[in-house]
Structures are given as structure tokens and as C-alpha cells.
C-alpha positions as a Python dict, from the first residue, in 0.01 Angstrom:
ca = {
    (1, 'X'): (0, 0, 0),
    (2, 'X'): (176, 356, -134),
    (3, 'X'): (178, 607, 144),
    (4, 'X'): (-111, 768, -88),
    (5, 'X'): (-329, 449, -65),
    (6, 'X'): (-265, 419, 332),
    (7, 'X'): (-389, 777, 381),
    (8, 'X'): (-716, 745, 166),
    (9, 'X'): (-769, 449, 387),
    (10, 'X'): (-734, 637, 693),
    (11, 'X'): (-894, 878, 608),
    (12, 'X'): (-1226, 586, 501),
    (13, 'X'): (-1143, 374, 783),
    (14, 'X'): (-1074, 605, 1128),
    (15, 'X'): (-1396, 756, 1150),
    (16, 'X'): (-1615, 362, 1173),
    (17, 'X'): (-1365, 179, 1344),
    (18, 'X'): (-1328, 470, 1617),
    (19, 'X'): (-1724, 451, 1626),
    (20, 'X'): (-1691, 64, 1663),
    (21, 'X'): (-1423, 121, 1988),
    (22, 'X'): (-1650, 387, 2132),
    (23, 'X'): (-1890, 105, 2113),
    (24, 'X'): (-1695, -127, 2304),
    (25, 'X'): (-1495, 96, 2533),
    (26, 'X'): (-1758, 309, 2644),
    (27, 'X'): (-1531, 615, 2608),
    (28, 'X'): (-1489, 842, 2274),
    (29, 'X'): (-1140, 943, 2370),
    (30, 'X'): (-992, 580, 2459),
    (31, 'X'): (-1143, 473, 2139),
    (32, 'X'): (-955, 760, 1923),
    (33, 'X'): (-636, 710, 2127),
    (34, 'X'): (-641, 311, 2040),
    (35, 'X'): (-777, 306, 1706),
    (36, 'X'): (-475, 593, 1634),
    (37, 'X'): (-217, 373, 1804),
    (38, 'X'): (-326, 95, 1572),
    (39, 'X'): (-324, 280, 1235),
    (40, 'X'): (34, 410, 1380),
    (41, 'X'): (143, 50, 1420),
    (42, 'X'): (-9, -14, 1073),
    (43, 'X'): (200, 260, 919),
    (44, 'X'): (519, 47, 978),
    (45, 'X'): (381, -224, 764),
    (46, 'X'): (184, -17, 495),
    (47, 'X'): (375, -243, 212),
    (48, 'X'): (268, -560, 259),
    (49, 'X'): (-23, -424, 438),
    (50, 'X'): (-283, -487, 125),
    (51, 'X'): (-159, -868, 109),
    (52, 'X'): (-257, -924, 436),
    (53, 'X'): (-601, -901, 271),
    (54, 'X'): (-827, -718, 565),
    (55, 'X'): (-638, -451, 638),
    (56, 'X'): (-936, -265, 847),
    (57, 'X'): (-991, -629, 1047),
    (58, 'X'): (-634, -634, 1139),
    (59, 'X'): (-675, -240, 1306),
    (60, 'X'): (-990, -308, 1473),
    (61, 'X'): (-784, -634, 1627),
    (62, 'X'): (-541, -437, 1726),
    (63, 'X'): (-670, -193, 1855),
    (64, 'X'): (-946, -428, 2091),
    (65, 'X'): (-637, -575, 2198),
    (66, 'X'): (-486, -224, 2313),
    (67, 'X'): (-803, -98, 2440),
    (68, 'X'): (-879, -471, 2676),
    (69, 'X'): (-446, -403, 2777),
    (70, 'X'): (-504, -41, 2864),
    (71, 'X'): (-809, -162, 3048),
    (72, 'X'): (-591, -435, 3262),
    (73, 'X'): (-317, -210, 3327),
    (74, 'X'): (-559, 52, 3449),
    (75, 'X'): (-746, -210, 3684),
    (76, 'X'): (-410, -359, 3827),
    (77, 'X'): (-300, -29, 3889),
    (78, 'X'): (-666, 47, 4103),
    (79, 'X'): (-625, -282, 4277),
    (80, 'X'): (-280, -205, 4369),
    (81, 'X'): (-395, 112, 4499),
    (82, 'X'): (-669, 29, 4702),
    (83, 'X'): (-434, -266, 4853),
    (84, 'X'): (-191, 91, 5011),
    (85, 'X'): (-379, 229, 5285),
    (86, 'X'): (-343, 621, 5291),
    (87, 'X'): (-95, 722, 5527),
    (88, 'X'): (-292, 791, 5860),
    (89, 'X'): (-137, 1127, 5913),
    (90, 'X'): (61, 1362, 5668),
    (91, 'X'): (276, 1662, 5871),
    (92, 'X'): (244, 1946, 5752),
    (93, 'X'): (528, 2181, 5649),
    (94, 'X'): (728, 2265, 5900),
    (95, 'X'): (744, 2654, 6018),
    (96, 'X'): (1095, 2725, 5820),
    (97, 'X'): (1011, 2604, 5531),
    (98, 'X'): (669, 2754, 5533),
    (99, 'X'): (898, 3100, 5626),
    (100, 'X'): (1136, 3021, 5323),
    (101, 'X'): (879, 2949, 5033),
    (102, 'X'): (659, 3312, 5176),
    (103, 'X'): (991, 3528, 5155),
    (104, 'X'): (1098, 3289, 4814),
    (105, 'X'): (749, 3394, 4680),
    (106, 'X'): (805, 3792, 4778),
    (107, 'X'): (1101, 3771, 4552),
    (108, 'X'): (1146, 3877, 4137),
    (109, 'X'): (1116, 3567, 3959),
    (110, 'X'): (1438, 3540, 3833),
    (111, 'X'): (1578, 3570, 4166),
    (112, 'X'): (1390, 3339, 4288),
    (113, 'X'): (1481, 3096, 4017),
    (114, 'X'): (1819, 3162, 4044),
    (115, 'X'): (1828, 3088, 4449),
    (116, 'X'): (1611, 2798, 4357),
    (117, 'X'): (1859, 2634, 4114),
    (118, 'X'): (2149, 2753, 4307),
    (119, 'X'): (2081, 2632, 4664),
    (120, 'X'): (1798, 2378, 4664),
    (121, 'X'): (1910, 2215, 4342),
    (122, 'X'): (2295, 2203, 4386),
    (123, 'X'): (2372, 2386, 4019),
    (124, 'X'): (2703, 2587, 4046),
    (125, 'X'): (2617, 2942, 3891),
    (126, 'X'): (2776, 2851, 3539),
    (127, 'X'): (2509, 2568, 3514),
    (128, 'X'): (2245, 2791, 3619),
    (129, 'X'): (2351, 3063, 3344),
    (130, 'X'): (2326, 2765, 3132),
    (131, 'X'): (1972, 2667, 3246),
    (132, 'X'): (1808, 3029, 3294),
    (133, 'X'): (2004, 3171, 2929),
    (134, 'X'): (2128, 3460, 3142),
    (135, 'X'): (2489, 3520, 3190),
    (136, 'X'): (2707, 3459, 3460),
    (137, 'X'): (2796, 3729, 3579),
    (138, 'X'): (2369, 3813, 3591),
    (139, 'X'): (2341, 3513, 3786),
    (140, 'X'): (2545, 3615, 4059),
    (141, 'X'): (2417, 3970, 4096),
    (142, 'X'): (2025, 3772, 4143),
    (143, 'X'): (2183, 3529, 4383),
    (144, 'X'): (2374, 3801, 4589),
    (145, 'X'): (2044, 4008, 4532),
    (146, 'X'): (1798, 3727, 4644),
    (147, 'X'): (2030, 3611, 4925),
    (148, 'X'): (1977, 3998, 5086),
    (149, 'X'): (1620, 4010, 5043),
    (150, 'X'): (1567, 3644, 5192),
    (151, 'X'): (1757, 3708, 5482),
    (152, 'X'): (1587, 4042, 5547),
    (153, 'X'): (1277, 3821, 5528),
    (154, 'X'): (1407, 3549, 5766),
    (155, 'X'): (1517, 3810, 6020),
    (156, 'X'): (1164, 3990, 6087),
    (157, 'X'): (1001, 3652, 6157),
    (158, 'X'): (650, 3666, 5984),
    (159, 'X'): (782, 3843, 5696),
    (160, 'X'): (669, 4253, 5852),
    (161, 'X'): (951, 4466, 5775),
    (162, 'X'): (1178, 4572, 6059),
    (163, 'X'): (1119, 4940, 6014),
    (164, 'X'): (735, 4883, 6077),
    (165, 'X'): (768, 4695, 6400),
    (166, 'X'): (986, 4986, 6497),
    (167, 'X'): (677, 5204, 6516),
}
């Protein structure tokens, strides 16, 4: 089957045997997503695919077959899930932390991404210049930038400046 040939198929063939999945899977989407899977398998073997004789059989097979795997894989995965209780009791973030992301949030966003990078995801600065497209040097002026602002943060407790609890 000439690339040509395959797409007039498709074109004859998607629309009925998507109707024919909705049928079986009960969902419009699935159906689409299989019976596209299976013409996308199908592509591989568009040469001999007219030998073969049923061409549109062999798509609706295999995409059943994807549709009743999908299916499995999606019901192990429930009964898997409902085997792992739910933890009895998630902590909260502690008060730090809930300190550090309010004063992170306060700051410019490339600041913040730059601290981020920097000291939460171990980058040295010249892989963080690589990662944010800014230069180096820019990097280290929004890390020695973000590093004054956070600690002014830190210092006043629940974030008020220290000028205002002066008055």
C-alpha cells in the first residue's frame, strides 16, 4: 500500500472503526487514542499491508487488543492502589520552610529561580547561566540580590519589615 493508498484508507477507515471502539470501550477518547495507536502501528507495515487481505480487520484487532491491555493495566493499577492504605497522618510543612517558600514567593522571579537552582538544586552558577540563558555574571548579581532580600525576610520573623515593627 503507497503512502497515498494508506492515507485514503485512513482517512475511510478512522472515522467507523473509532465509532466501533466507542462502542466497546464506552469512552470516545480511549477509542480515538487506540484506534490511532493501531493505524500508527499499521503505518510500519503499509507495504505488505494490502496482502494481508483485511487490512481494516487487522486495526480493529489491534486496537481491541490495546483498548482490553489499557483496560488491565488501568485495573491492576486500582487494585494495587486500594491494597496501600493512605498514610494515617501527613505533617504538615514545617514553620521554616513555610517562612522560606513566603519570603521565596516575595522575591522577582528570576531571583527566585536563580536561588532555587542555586541552593535547593545544587547547580554551580555557570550551570544555572546555562539553564536560565542569562549570563554569569547576571546570575550572581540575582543570587547576591535574592540572598539579601531572603535574609531580610528570615530576620523579621513573619515576613513585617523591621522598620514597621519599629513604630
Amino acid at each position: 500500500m503507497t503512502e497515498d493508498e494508506f492515507d485514503a484508507f485512513y482517512a475511510a477507515a478512522f472515522p467507523r472503526l473509532t465509532g466501533q471502539l466507542y462502542a466497546f470501550t464506552g469512552d470516545h477518547g480511549e477509542a480515538q487514542d487506540v484506534v490511532q495507536e493501531a493505524f500508527v502501528r499499521a503505518w510500519d507495515r503499509r507495504r505488505e499491508f494490502l496482502a494481508e487481505g483485511a487490512p481494516e480487520a487487522w486495526i480493529r484487532t489491534v486496537a481491541t487488543r490495546l483498548a482490553v491491555s489499557r483496560w488491565r493495566r488501568a485495573r491492576r493499577w486500582l487494585e494495587l492502589v486500594r491494597r496501600i492504605p493512605p498514610p494515617e497522618h501527613t505533617p504538615g510543612p514545617d514553620p521554616e520552610r513555610a517562612a522560606l517558600v513566603a519570603a521565596l514567593r516575595k522575591l522577582p522571579e528570576a531571583q527566585r529561580m536563580a536561588l532555587v537552582l542555586h541552593h535547593l538544586c545544587d547547580l554551580s552558577v555557570e550551570q544555572v547561566a546555562s539553564e536560565t540563558g542569562a549570563p554569569v555574571g547576571t546570575v550572581k548579581a540575582r543570587l547576591s540580590r535574592g540572598r539579601a532580600v531572603l535574609a531580610r525576610e528570615l530576620a523579621t520573623g513573619d515576613g513585617e519589615r523591621e522598620d514597621d515593627r519599629v513604630r
